Structures are given as C-alpha cells and as structure tokens.
Amino acid sequence: MIQLQDELQSLVKARDLAEQAYRAGSITLTDVLDANRQLLVAQDELDANRADAARAAVGVFRALGGGWESQDYVATRHDGPGASGKTT
C-alpha cells in the first residue's frame, strides 16, 4: 500500500506539471487529461486496497468472535424460556 501512496504522490506532481506545461503551450490538452486519468486510476486502486484491508480486518474480527452473536443465541436470549407460550 505504501508503494501505491508513493505512486499517487508522483502522479499528483506529474498532473500538476502537465497542467503548467499546458498553460505554457508546451503540451496538448490530451496529455493533461491522460495525466488526470492515470491519477484517478491510482486513486481508485488505493481506495480498493484500503477497502480490501478493512474487509479483511472485519473478517479476522468475526473469526475471533468479536461482537457478533449467533442467530440461535439471539433468538434464545430474546424469547427466553417459556416465552413461546408452550407448556411442557
């Protein structure tokens, strides 16, 4: 993920330089748009990696039993013994 952050910083600089070069008349608008596209692709990839990491952390948390109750336990706890109205 650190590599993606470094790549993102480099692409921000490249985009900024492309905008300056365009204003100076050195490059075409297509070059600026391409630099923007590359930056957006990198941002999407970084965001996807962060989301994957968050999902993985939740998976580990759930696997270790953190905070989630089984449906059977929830039903038993809310109904309680004798709450169904049945007599034994």
mmCIF file of C-alpha atoms in Angstrom:
data_model
loop_
_atom_site.group_PDB
_atom_site.id
_atom_site.type_symbol
_atom_site.label_atom_id
_atom_site.label_comp_id
_atom_site.label_asym_id
_atom_site.label_seq_id
_atom_site.Cartn_x
_atom_site.Cartn_y
_atom_site.Cartn_z
ATOM 1 C CA MET A 1 0.000 0.000 0.000
ATOM 2 C CA ILE A 2 2.946 2.298 0.636
ATOM 3 C CA GLN A 3 4.032 1.850 -2.973
ATOM 4 C CA LEU A 4 0.593 2.965 -4.138
ATOM 5 C CA GLN A 5 0.767 6.042 -1.917
ATOM 6 C CA ASP A 6 4.168 6.910 -3.360
ATOM 7 C CA GLU A 7 2.853 6.355 -6.879
ATOM 8 C CA LEU A 8 -0.116 8.582 -6.097
ATOM 9 C CA GLN A 9 2.149 11.397 -4.910
ATOM 10 C CA SER A 10 4.237 11.096 -8.060
ATOM 11 C CA LEU A 11 1.146 11.175 -10.245
ATOM 12 C CA VAL A 12 -0.160 14.281 -8.469
ATOM 13 C CA LYS A 13 3.139 16.017 -9.240
ATOM 14 C CA ALA A 14 3.021 14.777 -12.846
ATOM 15 C CA ARG A 15 -0.536 16.061 -13.241
ATOM 16 C CA ASP A 16 0.390 19.442 -11.797
ATOM 17 C CA LEU A 17 3.393 19.701 -14.115
ATOM 18 C CA ALA A 18 1.228 18.690 -17.070
ATOM 19 C CA GLU A 19 -1.239 21.477 -16.239
ATOM 20 C CA GLN A 20 1.599 24.007 -16.036
ATOM 21 C CA ALA A 21 3.039 22.810 -19.340
ATOM 22 C CA TYR A 22 -0.394 23.043 -20.952
ATOM 23 C CA ARG A 23 -0.845 26.627 -19.739
ATOM 24 C CA ALA A 24 2.571 27.426 -21.181
ATOM 25 C CA GLY A 25 1.539 25.897 -24.501
ATOM 26 C CA SER A 26 4.103 23.094 -24.403
ATOM 27 C CA ILE A 27 1.692 20.135 -24.459
ATOM 28 C CA THR A 28 -1.836 19.385 -25.607
ATOM 29 C CA LEU A 29 -4.956 19.046 -23.508
ATOM 30 C CA THR A 30 -4.944 15.329 -24.281
ATOM 31 C CA ASP A 31 -1.681 14.989 -22.355
ATOM 32 C CA VAL A 32 -3.209 16.753 -19.340
ATOM 33 C CA LEU A 33 -6.285 14.544 -19.495
ATOM 34 C CA ASP A 34 -4.100 11.445 -19.687
ATOM 35 C CA ALA A 35 -2.181 12.549 -16.587
ATOM 36 C CA ASN A 36 -5.503 13.091 -14.814
ATOM 37 C CA ARG A 37 -6.719 9.647 -15.892
ATOM 38 C CA GLN A 38 -3.578 7.987 -14.558
ATOM 39 C CA LEU A 39 -4.014 9.794 -11.245
ATOM 40 C CA LEU A 40 -7.663 8.741 -10.933
ATOM 41 C CA VAL A 41 -6.824 5.111 -11.719
ATOM 42 C CA ALA A 42 -4.157 5.119 -8.992
ATOM 43 C CA GLN A 43 -6.582 6.711 -6.506
ATOM 44 C CA ASP A 44 -9.194 4.067 -7.292
ATOM 45 C CA GLU A 45 -6.634 1.301 -6.820
ATOM 46 C CA LEU A 46 -5.507 2.719 -3.475
ATOM 47 C CA ASP A 47 -9.110 3.066 -2.288
ATOM 48 C CA ALA A 48 -9.859 -0.514 -3.384
ATOM 49 C CA ASN A 49 -6.838 -1.765 -1.439
ATOM 50 C CA ARG A 50 -7.929 0.130 1.654
ATOM 51 C CA ALA A 51 -11.418 -1.319 1.366
ATOM 52 C CA ASP A 52 -9.973 -4.833 0.972
ATOM 53 C CA ALA A 53 -7.843 -4.315 4.070
ATOM 54 C CA ALA A 54 -10.875 -3.141 6.047
ATOM 55 C CA ARG A 55 -12.910 -6.165 4.895
ATOM 56 C CA ALA A 56 -10.038 -8.469 5.872
ATOM 57 C CA ALA A 57 -9.851 -6.870 9.326
ATOM 58 C CA VAL A 58 -13.581 -7.373 9.803
ATOM 59 C CA GLY A 59 -13.195 -10.998 8.711
ATOM 60 C CA VAL A 60 -10.480 -11.570 11.298
ATOM 61 C CA PHE A 61 -12.561 -9.848 13.963
ATOM 62 C CA ARG A 62 -15.563 -12.018 13.137
ATOM 63 C CA ALA A 63 -13.441 -15.185 13.012
ATOM 64 C CA LEU A 64 -12.188 -14.445 16.501
ATOM 65 C CA GLY A 65 -15.777 -13.992 17.699
ATOM 66 C CA GLY A 66 -15.706 -10.272 18.197
ATOM 67 C CA GLY A 67 -19.081 -8.648 18.583
ATOM 68 C CA TRP A 68 -21.307 -10.973 16.599
ATOM 69 C CA GLU A 69 -23.773 -13.328 18.177
ATOM 70 C CA SER A 70 -25.144 -16.427 16.512
ATOM 71 C CA GLN A 71 -28.791 -16.304 15.438
ATOM 72 C CA ASP A 72 -29.641 -19.189 17.799
ATOM 73 C CA TYR A 73 -28.221 -17.309 20.768
ATOM 74 C CA VAL A 74 -30.073 -14.116 19.845
ATOM 75 C CA ALA A 75 -33.380 -15.978 19.447
ATOM 76 C CA THR A 76 -32.938 -17.797 22.766
ATOM 77 C CA ARG A 77 -31.997 -14.633 24.586
ATOM 78 C CA HIS A 78 -34.963 -12.633 23.296
ATOM 79 C CA ASP A 79 -37.549 -15.384 23.623
ATOM 80 C CA GLY A 80 -36.307 -16.743 26.891
ATOM 81 C CA PRO A 81 -37.555 -19.953 28.444
ATOM 82 C CA GLY A 82 -41.322 -20.273 28.332
ATOM 83 C CA ALA A 83 -41.774 -17.151 26.203
ATOM 84 C CA SER A 84 -43.274 -19.124 23.342
ATOM 85 C CA GLY A 85 -46.402 -19.919 25.346
ATOM 86 C CA LYS A 86 -45.896 -23.665 25.077
ATOM 87 C CA THR A 87 -46.210 -25.770 28.173
ATOM 88 C CA THR A 88 -44.064 -28.813 28.755
#
